[in-house]
Structure formats: C-alpha cells, structure tokens
Amino acid sequence: MQTDGKIIYVAGNPDLYPLEYYDAESQTYQGAIPEFLAAFAREYGYDLRYFQPGPDDRRADLAENQQVDLISGCEAGDRYDHTDGEPLILFTSESGGGEEAYALFLTQVSPEQFQSDLRAYAARTSQAEWTGAVLQSAGDMPPQPVHPGLLWGAGGIFLALLTALILALFQLRKRRGAAAVQNRTEEGLDSFETLKEAFVSAAASPIRSGYSLICIHLDLDHLGRLWGYERARELFLHGAQTVRREAGAGEVLTNCGEDLLILKRTAEPEEAMRWAEGVVGQIRGTSAVSLRAQDAAAGVCPLAVSSRDFGHTLFHVRQCARTACREDQTSRLCGTEQCRFCQERWSLLDDFFRALERNEFQLYIQFFVDADSFRIVGGEALSRWYHPRQGLLSPSQYIPLLEETGQIEALDFHVLEKACAFLEELGGRQVQDFFLSCNFARKTFSAPDFVQRCIQVVQRFSFPLKLLILEVTESQQMNRSEMEQIRQNIREIREHGMRVIFDDFGVGFSTFHDLQNCPVDGLKLDKELVDNMQTEKGKIILNALVEVGHRMGLTILAEGVEEEAQITTLRRLHCDAFQGFRFAVPLPELEAKKRILRGERSLKDRDDKHEEDSHVE
Ligand code: C2E
Ligand code: MG
Ligand code: MG
C-alpha cells in the first residue's frame, strides 16, 4: 500500500559504522541501514527525513521529545521511552561468541500504516540481501547512492564473511584516521583552516552546545626575554604536544601565533573548563623551565554562548586566555560577567577603522631636550584617541589591542601622516631644526613593503627628511626572518635620509647583537632603566649601555626623566637628550606648535602642568 508524500522522521545513529554512520562532509547518514530505509521509502512512497542529523548520538532525546517516528541503528537490547519496547530486528551477527541483533524502534507517534508497511518490508527482505547492502555501502568509501536493484541483488554471502568484513572496515577506518593524523605537524597541530571549518560546521549543527573553543595562551614574549627565543619555542612545542596528548583523536588542534586552539567536545562547558585547567596545570608543571601562573592560562568559549562568527569567537577566547594570564587565573570562561572586558575590547576594535576615517586620533607631542642646554630639540609624536562614547583614551588602552590583532600598522601610518604635516607646517614657518620621532611597532617595521609605504607618505611633503626619526618599539618578539627584514628596512630608510632609533632599549627584545647588525642612529633608554638608576646595579647597567652606545657612534636619549637627581646622573654619564615629565608632558599638537613657533625652546624651568590640563580646544 502506498502512502504518497507522507513525511516520516528518523533519528539516526552516527556511530554504527558501516551499518549506519554520520558523514560530516555530506552532513548525511550513510551505511547499510539508511540504504535499506531509502529502498523501503522509494518502494512505499514515503518521504523519509533524518531529524537534526549530526555527529552526536541524540536518539534518546529525540524520542523523548516525541519528535521522531523511527529510531534507527539500534541494538535489539536498547531501551527507548515512547516506543512499545519491541525492536524491529533487521539483521543479526556473531561477535565475541555471542549474537548481536541490529534493529529499528518505532515510536508511539509513528503512523500505524507506516509501522505495518515497514514491518512487512523487513520481513520479506532476507539476511542475504542485507549482506549485499553492507558490502555495497562498504565498497563505496565515502558511500555513493546505490541503485536498489544492485543493492538488494547481492545474495548468498555468509554471515561470517560479513562479520569479518565489518571488523576489517573498522580497521580501515582507523588507518584512515592515522593517515589524517600524519598530515599534522610533528607537534600534532592541524592547519588553521581545518579548525575554522570544524568551528563553522559545529556552530551550525544542532548540537553546538556540546562544543567549546579553547585557547591556551603561552606568554612567549616574557619567556623569550627570560630564557631566549629557542627555549621559548621549545616550550611552545611542549605545550602543543601536551594538548595533543590530552585531546581526543578527532579533535582539531591548531595554533594562532603563540596561542594553542582546540575545538573540544564535552557534555557541558564546565567539563571543558576542567579539561583546560588540567592541561594548563600539566604545561606549567612539567616544562623544563619553571613557569609562573601568568605564563600559561586558558580561555574557554562554549559555542552555546558564542556568536557563530569564527573571528569574533576567536577574539573572545584569546582575550579571555590573556586576561586569565594577567590575573593569575588558570582559566576563564567566555560569556560570563567576567568577560565584559572582552566585549568592550571587541567593540573598541570594531570602532577602530571608523575612528581613523573620522579623525578621532589626535596627535600629541612630548618634547625632548638637549642634555646640556635643556633646549627643546625635538619631540615624540604620540597618539590619543578621542572616542565619541568613551572619551579620551590613552595608548595603553588601545595600542596592545591593535598589536595583538595586527591592526597597529594602520594607526602607525596614520600618525606618520600627521607627524609629517606637523613638520611641514613648521618648515613653512622657517623652523628647520625641530626633530620629530614617530613610533612604529616592530610588526609594522618588519613588513617587506614598509619602506615603500613610508616613502609614499613622506614624498607628499617637502620638509628635510633628516628631521623625521622612526622609533622601532619593543612591542613584540620577532623571528629570524623578521629581524632580517627589519635590518634591511633600517638600512633603506636611512639611505632615504630619515633616521631610526630603538625605543625602550634595555628592557625589551633589542640586544647588543641587534646593535651590531642594525645600523641605527640612536637608542632611547627605557624609563625602567632610568628609574633603577639610583641603585648601584642600575647605575652600572646604565653606564655600560651609554658607554657601548657612544662607542658605536649612537645618540642616547633617556626617557621617563622625572627627578633632578636622575638628570644629574644622566648628565654625568653623557646622555645626549632627555624626555620626561620633568620637562614636558605630551601636549596637543596645536599647543606644541604654538610654543615652538613662539620660539619658547628653553625648558630649564619646566611649567608644572599635567597632561589632563592640556586639552584640545
Ligand atoms: P613610548 O614610545 O615609549 O612613549 C613614551 C611614553 O612614556 C609616553 O606614554 C609618554 O607619555 C610616557 N612618558 C614620557 N615621559 C614620562 C615620564 O617622565 N614619566 C612617565 N610615567 N611616563 C612618561 P604614552 O603617550 O602613554 O604612550 C605609551 C606608548 O604607546 C608609547 O611608548 C608608544 O610605544 C605607544 N604609542 C603611542 N602612540 C603610538 C602610535 O601612534 N603608534 C605606536 N606604534 N605606538 C604608539
Ligand atoms: Mg616611543
Ligand atoms: Mg619608549
């Protein structure tokens, strides 16, 4: 009897290969039982649909919710509510000395006519025909649609052969898994694209709440400074191997810079948290060097609370891991009240490009003075963000964020343009002896097209290029090839007549080795060195740095100078120039310009003004 167009919902079993399994690529159930059901539906005119197909076994839930007519891929001994408890046995096989029966269960909501049609069809389909179905679907890997005649015509094959075949197929699947694993790097990392694809498919699946994106952040910047780049790299490998060891075989693990990312399947977010904390504990505890709590921590973002957007979720989970590091936690869960900070940062980032267009970044200038005469010889270009809702933001509120997310370059060039316009205007007013320095993150400076982009900007102006100084900041650690690019860029920038100095020298990544290889014009000694100068050891270090710098013909500028005693010592050490609140706070460009144009260049008697007092009108 035909029941045209009648829709029947089936709850499939994703994990009874090769009888029934979920094929992630086609996002359908495949195998002998689906083939059997398809043949039945064709013959009897049913429209059979799998209900919420996915890689997780949700048959019990779906039966309980009374959403399905048929529960598929079952063993005869299974028990489901909302059925009459009677399995519709399709096929038996011997295994481990016993017999297993594979079956379907009809739920109480399935139409009576459908029940009797299915029972009738199963009764007239022999076990031998079943064998053919399994062989056919096993032969196609991944399975192909099968012609019903071909499918049901292969009789006469023995049950023992079938059992052996199933075992062999399980082995084959394992080997295939092994081959996929071989595509991983030696640390067990998959490609970033693989993670992204896995995320997108998990986020779109009905069981997305069973997944969490986890980020394990290792503070390689700090570790690199302490232990050297090579050891920091070893530590990263150790971390990756630990995560891989603890991860499930099919779980995707990759890295994004110094962050390890894994898409984890767990029953609930708390379990993902416990897993992440266990892994972080292992990384901290078993590494060759002793790690501080701030050196490794995890962020956990359950897909149940995340947006479906991969970039957004990635940002959140990385921020959470970093915040956990900063706050001495082992892990932090996204989407909680704690996570509000991440939301704010995300929306700041979201505002960033619009802010550039709307000219919300303003140029501030902090003068530096000649160490002998205290005369203003130049200044440093610093940015301030006048955010329409949040008010005036200082660089510490956005520079690290822009660096982490790779957006800093846009700001660096934006400020360069403003700095050039400033110098141009002074030049037009006959001031030709004021130097202006501009900050460039190492990431910006190490780009292969950096010099070309600089030239494109400066050639629109006519001030002498020797007045422009590029400061290479100490923000991020570089690998060898990036360092090589920085060296080449320094050479080329200087060939064009501009100057280059290392910012924050003495506390960051620049080393004497870099000084030997990079032909810079000068060094800015970091405030931390200046602060430590009053201690005996601090004085020795500072002395040595100035001495080496001078011997190499470099100009030495000390920053963060606040006290008279510091000035006395720095003068004795023959530092060339000073920058610090003792002389001037950063001023809005208009105010700085007025002062220079008025010729007020002496800062011997610093006016006690705070930056907050100096607002743009
Ligand atoms: P920096 O380049 O080392 O700039 C010097 C920082 O030290 C400035 O902070 C300045 O206000 C502060 N400073 C100067 N003298 C003193 C002092 O005597 N005492 C104290 N406590 N601080 C002093 P600011 O303007 O907040 O900038 C912070 C950092 O942000 C800068 O450090 C620079 O690396 C970065 N930055 C600012 N604007 C930009 C930009 O447009 N691009 C890039 N890449 N970095 C920028
Ligand atoms: Mg600087
Ligand atoms: Mg500095």
XYZ file of C-alpha atoms and ligand atoms in Angstrom:
665
model
C 0.000 0.000 0.000
C 1.304 3.432 -0.919
C 1.194 6.474 1.340
C 2.240 9.211 -1.112
C 4.220 12.136 0.255
C 3.948 11.027 3.873
C 6.809 12.539 5.851
C 8.487 10.256 8.357
C 11.162 11.493 10.741
C 14.069 9.242 11.655
C 16.598 9.614 14.475
C 19.863 8.247 13.097
C 22.847 6.653 14.798
C 26.055 8.480 13.847
C 28.360 5.736 15.076
C 27.446 2.258 13.885
C 29.809 2.076 11.008
C 29.325 0.628 8.418
C 25.688 -0.117 9.182
C 24.890 3.497 9.932
C 27.118 6.485 10.437
C 27.218 10.244 10.004
C 29.263 11.539 7.096
C 30.491 15.008 8.104
C 31.329 16.020 4.550
C 27.851 15.446 3.094
C 26.197 16.010 6.505
C 24.023 12.937 5.968
C 23.661 9.483 7.480
C 25.188 6.760 5.376
C 25.566 2.993 5.547
C 23.524 -0.156 5.091
C 20.568 0.796 7.275
C 19.987 4.185 5.605
C 20.225 2.365 2.265
C 17.689 -0.148 3.447
C 15.339 2.611 4.609
C 15.809 4.555 1.362
C 14.873 1.490 -0.684
C 11.835 0.941 1.516
C 10.754 4.581 1.223
C 11.087 4.527 -2.545
C 9.011 1.414 -2.838
C 6.298 2.538 -0.434
C 6.279 6.209 -1.338
C 7.416 7.675 1.979
C 9.371 10.861 2.367
C 11.890 9.757 4.963
C 13.872 12.522 6.647
C 16.577 12.300 9.280
C 15.744 14.590 12.165
C 18.567 17.018 13.116
C 21.394 14.947 11.617
C 24.788 15.411 13.286
C 27.841 13.691 14.666
C 26.347 13.235 18.149
C 24.014 10.462 19.119
C 20.807 12.202 20.197
C 18.326 9.408 19.554
C 17.173 9.119 23.161
C 16.496 12.876 23.390
C 14.639 12.987 20.127
C 12.475 10.031 21.142
C 11.764 11.625 24.470
C 10.774 14.863 22.783
C 8.423 12.792 20.622
C 9.822 14.371 17.512
C 10.607 11.223 15.548
C 8.719 8.264 14.182
C 11.598 5.867 13.917
C 14.810 5.295 15.892
C 17.473 3.816 13.697
C 20.814 1.998 14.088
C 19.834 0.358 17.389
C 20.834 -2.852 19.041
C 17.941 -5.130 19.929
C 18.649 -4.820 23.647
C 18.382 -0.989 23.625
C 15.536 0.590 25.509
C 13.786 3.802 24.466
C 10.875 5.562 26.079
C 7.862 6.307 23.916
C 8.173 3.037 21.971
C 6.428 -0.208 22.712
C 9.863 -1.625 23.534
C 9.712 -4.131 20.661
C 12.703 -3.890 18.317
C 12.177 -4.438 14.633
C 15.156 -6.686 14.019
C 16.843 -6.236 10.684
C 19.966 -8.238 10.943
C 21.966 -10.474 13.307
C 25.680 -11.087 13.503
C 28.005 -13.176 15.636
C 30.531 -11.328 17.641
C 32.703 -12.321 20.589
C 30.984 -15.712 20.812
C 27.519 -14.135 21.187
C 24.935 -12.936 18.749
C 24.110 -9.288 18.176
C 20.906 -8.088 16.615
C 20.575 -4.718 14.911
C 17.164 -3.157 14.888
C 14.833 -0.216 14.465
C 12.373 1.073 17.066
C 9.052 2.587 16.071
C 7.891 5.340 18.397
C 4.366 5.910 19.655
C 3.944 8.875 17.311
C 4.668 6.911 14.136
C 1.580 6.353 11.952
C 0.099 2.864 12.146
C 0.156 2.415 8.392
C 3.859 3.241 8.308
C 4.525 0.724 11.082
C 2.841 -2.102 9.251
C 4.467 -1.198 5.907
C 7.912 -1.212 7.442
C 7.375 -4.489 9.263
C 6.128 -6.079 6.064
C 9.113 -4.843 4.081
C 11.631 -6.008 6.721
C 10.010 -9.442 6.873
C 10.405 -10.063 3.159
C 13.997 -8.795 2.980
C 16.385 -11.660 3.668
C 19.549 -11.585 5.663
C 21.467 -12.401 2.500
C 20.136 -9.243 0.887
C 21.314 -7.419 3.945
C 24.779 -8.699 3.407
C 24.711 -7.235 -0.058
C 23.682 -3.895 1.320
C 26.557 -3.810 3.746
C 29.036 -4.881 1.108
C 27.790 -2.248 -1.262
C 27.951 0.604 1.193
C 31.323 -0.579 2.477
C 32.716 -0.728 -1.032
C 31.941 2.938 -1.561
C 34.035 4.971 0.776
C 32.685 7.527 1.023
C 29.445 5.800 0.095
C 27.700 6.612 -3.164
C 23.986 6.465 -3.927
C 23.230 2.869 -4.854
C 20.779 1.550 -7.360
C 18.169 -0.505 -5.499
C 18.397 -3.445 -7.891
C 22.130 -3.653 -7.428
C 21.823 -3.116 -3.737
C 19.346 -5.804 -2.970
C 20.507 -8.301 -5.566
C 23.720 -9.471 -3.956
C 22.652 -12.597 -2.102
C 24.374 -15.739 -0.920
C 27.187 -14.284 1.096
C 27.732 -15.748 4.521
C 27.259 -14.104 7.827
C 30.799 -14.930 8.942
C 32.162 -13.078 5.958
C 30.020 -10.127 6.864
C 31.293 -10.050 10.439
C 34.887 -10.257 9.228
C 34.172 -7.515 6.747
C 32.802 -5.204 9.404
C 35.892 -5.738 11.534
C 38.138 -5.097 8.556
C 36.281 -1.897 7.816
C 36.733 -0.684 11.357
C 40.462 -1.313 10.928
C 40.457 0.547 7.651
C 38.741 3.487 9.274
C 41.359 3.530 11.992
C 44.116 3.565 9.382
C 42.388 6.410 7.577
C 42.348 8.302 10.852
C 46.048 7.603 11.179
C 46.667 8.988 7.702
C 44.820 12.171 8.631
C 46.959 12.430 11.740
C 50.048 12.149 9.557
C 49.033 15.431 7.936
C 49.558 17.074 11.271
C 52.785 18.766 12.170
C 55.202 16.983 14.457
C 53.620 18.793 17.426
C 50.235 17.404 16.422
C 48.913 20.679 15.001
C 46.262 20.751 12.302
C 46.002 23.658 9.900
C 44.253 26.844 10.950
C 41.798 26.353 8.076
C 40.865 22.910 9.435
C 39.967 24.461 12.772
C 37.949 27.171 11.097
C 35.994 24.640 9.047
C 35.377 22.468 12.102
C 34.163 25.520 14.017
C 31.798 26.624 11.268
C 30.257 23.171 10.987
C 29.985 22.734 14.780
C 28.458 26.191 15.199
C 25.808 25.409 12.586
C 24.932 21.999 13.993
C 22.018 21.424 16.369
C 24.438 20.120 18.967
C 26.653 23.192 19.008
C 26.254 23.410 22.770
C 28.403 20.279 23.019
C 31.444 22.184 21.724
C 33.811 24.717 23.236
C 36.612 26.622 21.575
C 39.558 26.614 23.962
C 42.629 28.821 23.741
C 45.759 28.086 25.730
C 47.921 31.167 25.803
C 51.634 30.921 26.467
C 53.364 34.204 27.194
C 56.259 33.545 24.861
C 57.203 37.242 24.848
C 58.044 37.066 28.501
C 59.573 33.606 28.328
C 61.645 34.592 25.322
C 63.066 37.529 27.230
C 63.864 35.345 30.216
C 65.128 32.231 28.530
C 65.852 33.163 24.944
C 63.888 32.597 21.779
C 64.975 28.972 21.247
C 63.835 27.828 24.675
C 60.569 29.694 24.369
C 59.989 27.836 21.114
C 60.740 24.513 22.827
C 58.223 25.397 25.477
C 55.614 26.079 22.829
C 56.276 22.656 21.272
C 55.991 21.036 24.668
C 52.648 22.818 25.190
C 51.357 21.696 21.788
C 52.347 18.094 22.445
C 50.675 18.156 25.846
C 47.424 19.458 24.402
C 47.516 16.919 21.588
C 48.123 14.072 24.027
C 45.156 15.103 26.126
C 42.838 15.831 23.200
C 40.501 13.293 21.622
C 41.820 11.744 18.392
C 39.335 13.569 16.170
C 39.566 16.930 17.891
C 41.141 19.707 15.886
C 44.145 21.489 17.381
C 45.983 24.366 15.777
C 47.867 27.493 16.721
C 47.407 31.179 16.155
C 50.703 32.842 16.958
C 51.592 31.796 20.465
C 48.090 30.547 21.235
C 47.053 26.901 21.023
C 43.455 26.478 19.910
C 41.310 23.408 20.216
C 37.690 22.682 19.393
C 36.691 20.422 22.270
C 33.631 18.210 22.550
C 32.257 17.884 26.042
C 28.893 17.298 27.644
C 28.917 20.684 29.343
C 31.100 23.841 29.456
C 32.281 23.076 32.998
C 33.818 19.874 31.706
C 35.688 21.879 29.055
C 36.923 24.197 31.821
C 38.139 21.261 33.913
C 39.878 19.776 30.891
C 41.591 23.093 30.048
C 42.706 23.619 33.636
C 44.164 20.118 33.740
C 46.140 20.771 30.551
C 47.392 24.156 31.739
C 48.439 22.547 35.021
C 50.427 19.957 33.100
C 52.103 22.546 30.878
C 53.049 24.674 33.857
C 54.191 21.726 35.932
C 56.163 19.612 33.514
C 58.025 22.168 31.435
C 61.777 22.240 31.710
C 61.715 25.834 32.966
C 59.612 26.910 35.888
C 56.553 28.764 34.643
C 54.713 31.439 36.547
C 50.933 31.420 36.691
C 50.999 34.397 34.304
C 52.920 32.447 31.680
C 50.190 29.984 30.701
C 46.415 30.050 31.060
C 43.297 29.078 29.144
C 40.236 30.807 27.770
C 37.148 28.666 27.193
C 34.315 29.742 24.914
C 31.305 27.386 24.826
C 29.674 27.562 21.404
C 26.345 27.763 23.212
C 27.178 31.339 24.235
C 29.481 32.349 21.389
C 28.487 34.063 18.202
C 28.579 31.868 15.103
C 31.230 34.134 13.683
C 34.622 32.459 13.879
C 36.658 35.697 14.044
C 34.548 37.048 16.856
C 34.727 33.848 18.898
C 38.448 33.569 18.298
C 38.995 37.085 19.515
C 36.981 36.423 22.667
C 38.643 33.216 23.610
C 42.130 34.656 23.067
C 41.293 37.701 25.136
C 39.950 35.500 27.926
C 43.149 33.461 27.958
C 45.262 36.617 28.126
C 43.152 38.093 30.881
C 43.440 34.839 32.823
C 47.242 35.109 32.481
C 47.254 38.714 33.633
C 45.051 37.959 36.619
C 46.869 34.809 37.748
C 43.966 32.533 36.914
C 44.250 29.129 35.301
C 41.265 29.611 33.037
C 38.463 31.992 32.216
C 35.053 31.305 30.738
C 33.725 33.491 27.931
C 30.215 34.833 28.091
C 30.202 35.399 31.831
C 30.143 38.719 33.634
C 33.952 38.454 33.836
C 34.031 38.586 30.077
C 32.639 42.098 29.812
C 36.178 43.368 29.370
C 36.492 41.296 26.178
C 33.214 42.697 24.880
C 34.494 46.210 25.432
C 37.732 45.452 23.636
C 35.868 43.844 20.750
C 33.658 46.860 20.328
C 36.736 49.119 20.526
C 38.327 47.133 17.754
C 35.087 47.349 15.844
C 35.246 51.141 16.159
C 38.872 51.415 15.114
C 38.742 51.854 11.331
C 35.748 54.143 11.545
C 37.737 56.179 14.087
C 40.616 56.589 11.613
C 38.219 57.845 8.960
C 36.558 60.250 11.361
C 39.885 61.566 12.528
C 39.278 60.596 16.142
C 43.010 60.034 16.709
C 44.789 63.205 17.686
C 48.475 63.958 17.598
C 50.214 64.783 20.867
C 53.814 65.807 21.126
C 56.163 65.327 24.019
C 59.282 67.435 23.712
C 62.770 66.186 24.259
C 65.600 68.449 25.303
C 69.313 68.650 24.778
C 71.056 67.325 27.913
C 73.452 70.286 28.216
C 71.295 73.272 27.338
C 67.782 71.957 28.167
C 66.745 73.468 24.854
C 63.890 71.723 23.011
C 65.474 69.955 20.062
C 62.542 67.853 19.045
C 59.606 65.786 20.192
C 57.898 62.426 20.012
C 54.621 62.008 18.147
C 52.121 60.163 20.364
C 48.524 59.327 19.632
C 45.408 59.894 21.740
C 42.001 58.523 20.813
C 39.038 60.856 21.310
C 36.396 58.174 21.434
C 32.856 59.521 20.940
C 31.386 57.443 23.793
C 34.361 56.612 25.980
C 36.122 59.954 25.917
C 39.891 60.369 25.796
C 41.716 57.025 25.589
C 45.424 56.714 26.294
C 47.650 54.465 24.175
C 47.750 51.711 26.801
C 44.010 51.241 26.223
C 44.306 50.526 22.511
C 47.926 50.009 21.357
C 48.365 46.491 22.847
C 44.961 45.508 21.444
C 45.866 46.766 17.976
C 49.197 44.984 18.153
C 47.667 41.685 19.220
C 45.139 41.788 16.431
C 47.514 43.003 13.734
C 45.808 46.383 13.201
C 48.564 48.601 14.557
C 50.042 49.274 11.124
C 47.042 51.405 10.118
C 47.480 53.639 13.152
C 51.245 53.895 12.735
C 50.902 55.240 9.208
C 48.037 57.494 10.225
C 50.213 59.095 12.911
C 53.129 59.299 10.456
C 50.968 61.412 8.132
C 50.058 63.741 10.981
C 53.692 63.975 12.087
C 54.754 64.846 8.532
C 52.050 67.531 8.313
C 53.347 68.958 11.606
C 56.932 69.136 10.326
C 55.730 70.605 7.037
C 53.943 73.408 8.808
C 56.952 74.210 10.983
C 59.142 74.188 7.849
C 56.763 76.605 6.166
C 57.193 78.917 9.162
C 61.002 78.736 8.898
C 61.559 76.287 11.755
C 64.058 73.789 10.332
C 65.699 72.483 13.493
C 62.917 70.575 15.225
C 63.109 66.767 15.007
C 60.016 64.671 15.320
C 60.041 60.974 16.146
C 57.259 58.561 15.269
C 56.554 55.148 16.806
C 56.366 52.010 14.699
C 55.508 48.629 16.124
C 58.087 46.022 15.180
C 55.394 44.182 13.257
C 54.802 47.302 11.145
C 58.501 47.958 10.702
C 59.285 44.389 9.626
C 56.842 44.351 6.692
C 58.559 43.855 3.316
C 56.730 46.886 1.885
C 57.373 49.106 4.910
C 59.962 51.364 3.260
C 57.883 51.778 0.137
C 54.829 52.780 2.182
C 56.868 55.291 4.176
C 58.210 56.833 1.020
C 54.706 57.110 -0.422
C 53.739 59.186 2.623
C 56.796 61.401 3.009
C 57.138 62.268 -0.675
C 53.934 64.280 -0.451
C 55.786 66.711 1.834
C 58.843 68.893 1.344
C 60.442 69.168 4.828
C 64.004 67.798 5.062
C 63.731 64.055 5.775
C 66.555 64.202 8.301
C 64.027 65.811 10.680
C 61.998 62.624 10.808
C 63.058 59.889 13.239
C 61.443 56.467 13.209
C 61.277 54.726 16.601
C 61.130 50.936 16.472
C 59.111 49.980 19.533
C 59.676 46.969 21.727
C 56.233 45.533 21.464
C 56.646 42.079 20.009
C 59.233 39.429 19.628
C 60.441 38.751 16.124
C 61.700 35.604 14.476
C 64.909 35.491 12.475
C 63.481 36.355 9.080
C 61.501 39.281 10.505
C 64.680 40.548 12.180
C 66.478 40.299 8.866
C 63.717 42.329 7.212
C 63.967 44.944 9.971
C 67.706 45.247 9.333
C 67.185 45.728 5.636
C 64.402 48.274 6.237
C 66.592 50.245 8.639
C 69.320 50.442 6.010
C 66.927 51.598 3.307
C 65.140 54.137 5.495
C 68.479 55.697 6.364
C 69.509 55.717 2.717
C 66.452 57.890 2.107
C 67.719 60.347 4.719
C 65.439 59.518 7.657
C 66.784 58.298 10.975
C 65.994 55.254 13.029
C 66.301 54.623 16.761
C 65.438 51.698 19.033
C 62.760 52.654 21.552
C 62.654 51.326 25.134
C 66.168 49.958 24.823
C 67.399 47.827 27.706
C 64.170 46.181 28.792
C 62.763 44.725 25.616
C 63.897 42.476 22.828
C 66.681 44.593 21.340
C 70.050 43.180 22.181
C 73.659 44.136 21.685
C 73.583 41.652 18.857
C 70.898 43.765 17.147
C 73.014 46.871 17.663
C 75.883 45.174 15.911
C 73.720 44.169 12.954
C 71.246 47.014 12.680
C 72.709 50.343 11.634
C 70.518 52.569 13.834
C 71.217 56.213 14.711
C 70.365 56.098 18.361
C 68.847 54.468 21.410
C 66.087 55.528 23.748
C 66.819 54.177 27.192
C 63.647 52.877 28.775
C 62.063 54.554 31.781
C 62.578 51.417 33.839
C 66.351 51.773 33.463
C 66.142 55.422 34.403
C 64.029 54.555 37.455
C 66.538 51.926 38.600
C 69.450 54.277 38.173
C 69.644 55.199 41.839
C 70.596 51.632 42.784
C 74.225 50.593 42.419
C 73.477 47.800 39.939
C 71.093 50.022 37.982
C 73.815 52.627 37.634
C 76.347 50.048 36.404
C 73.947 48.758 33.741
C 73.017 52.234 32.548
C 76.658 53.255 32.472
C 77.530 50.245 30.330
C 74.672 50.864 27.887
C 75.575 54.526 27.380
C 79.243 53.645 27.005
C 78.586 50.953 24.387
C 76.107 53.167 22.562
C 78.532 56.069 22.365
C 81.377 53.876 21.203
C 79.142 52.782 18.368
C 78.511 56.411 17.486
C 74.862 56.388 18.588
C 72.860 59.229 20.072
C 71.496 58.286 23.523
C 68.194 59.648 24.742
C 66.817 58.859 28.213
C 63.053 58.706 28.620
C 60.830 58.968 31.671
C 63.052 61.527 33.371
C 61.150 62.866 36.358
C 63.660 63.898 39.004
C 66.541 66.284 39.431
C 68.817 63.515 40.752
C 68.234 61.493 37.579
C 69.225 64.464 35.454
C 72.466 64.912 37.387
C 73.461 61.269 36.967
C 72.430 61.076 33.316
C 74.458 64.175 32.557
C 77.448 62.657 34.267
C 77.034 59.604 32.032
C 76.968 61.907 28.974
C 73.463 61.096 27.834
C 72.641 63.303 24.846
C 68.970 64.145 25.350
C 66.139 63.790 27.856
C 62.434 63.188 27.591
C 60.215 63.110 30.623
C 57.627 64.779 32.793
C 60.433 66.737 34.468
C 60.495 68.768 31.264
C 57.189 68.371 29.479
C 54.112 66.197 29.375
C 52.731 65.227 25.933
C 50.899 68.274 24.545
C 48.157 68.501 21.911
C 49.868 69.313 18.620
C 48.327 72.768 18.450
C 49.757 73.729 21.801
C 53.160 72.221 20.973
C 53.183 74.054 17.641
C 52.330 77.404 19.208
C 55.155 77.042 21.668
C 57.741 76.206 19.004
C 56.536 78.972 16.729
C 56.761 81.452 19.578
C 60.389 80.376 19.920
C 59.947 79.215 23.517
C 62.534 76.483 23.288
C 64.098 76.539 26.718
C 62.736 74.060 29.261
C 65.116 74.804 32.076
C 62.226 75.783 34.283
C 59.524 73.358 33.489
C 55.993 74.618 33.954
C 54.221 72.236 36.316
C 51.432 71.294 34.024
C 49.711 67.935 33.834
C 48.635 66.335 30.591
C 44.986 66.408 31.709
C 45.241 70.206 31.785
C 46.284 70.347 28.155
C 43.202 69.532 26.127
C 42.463 70.204 22.545
C 40.024 73.020 22.279
P 56.858 55.319 24.187
O 57.074 55.425 22.728
O 57.953 54.724 24.980
O 56.463 56.752 24.625
C 56.789 57.269 25.828
C 55.705 57.057 26.786
O 56.189 57.363 28.073
C 54.523 58.003 26.550
O 53.361 57.375 27.036
C 54.829 59.145 27.480
O 53.684 59.863 27.859
C 55.403 58.398 28.633
N 56.302 59.236 29.393
C 57.169 60.139 28.940
N 57.837 60.726 29.942
C 57.374 60.170 31.078
C 57.682 60.348 32.482
O 58.511 61.154 32.879
N 57.002 59.584 33.352
C 56.075 58.684 32.957
N 55.445 57.955 33.881
N 55.754 58.463 31.647
C 56.419 59.225 30.733
P 52.097 57.278 26.143
O 51.918 58.508 25.344
O 51.019 56.828 27.053
O 52.483 56.153 25.143
C 52.669 54.875 25.575
C 53.246 54.089 24.463
O 52.282 53.912 23.452
C 54.397 54.771 23.785
O 55.527 54.482 24.492
C 54.378 54.149 22.422
O 55.138 52.964 22.400
C 52.948 53.806 22.249
N 52.349 54.692 21.270
C 51.736 55.881 21.407
N 51.280 56.314 20.219
C 51.634 55.370 19.308
C 51.458 55.196 17.887
O 50.888 56.028 17.201
N 51.975 54.039 17.319
C 52.619 53.101 18.069
N 53.093 52.011 17.455
N 52.792 53.231 19.365
C 52.304 54.353 19.983
Mg 58.391 55.846 21.592
Mg 59.748 54.463 24.918
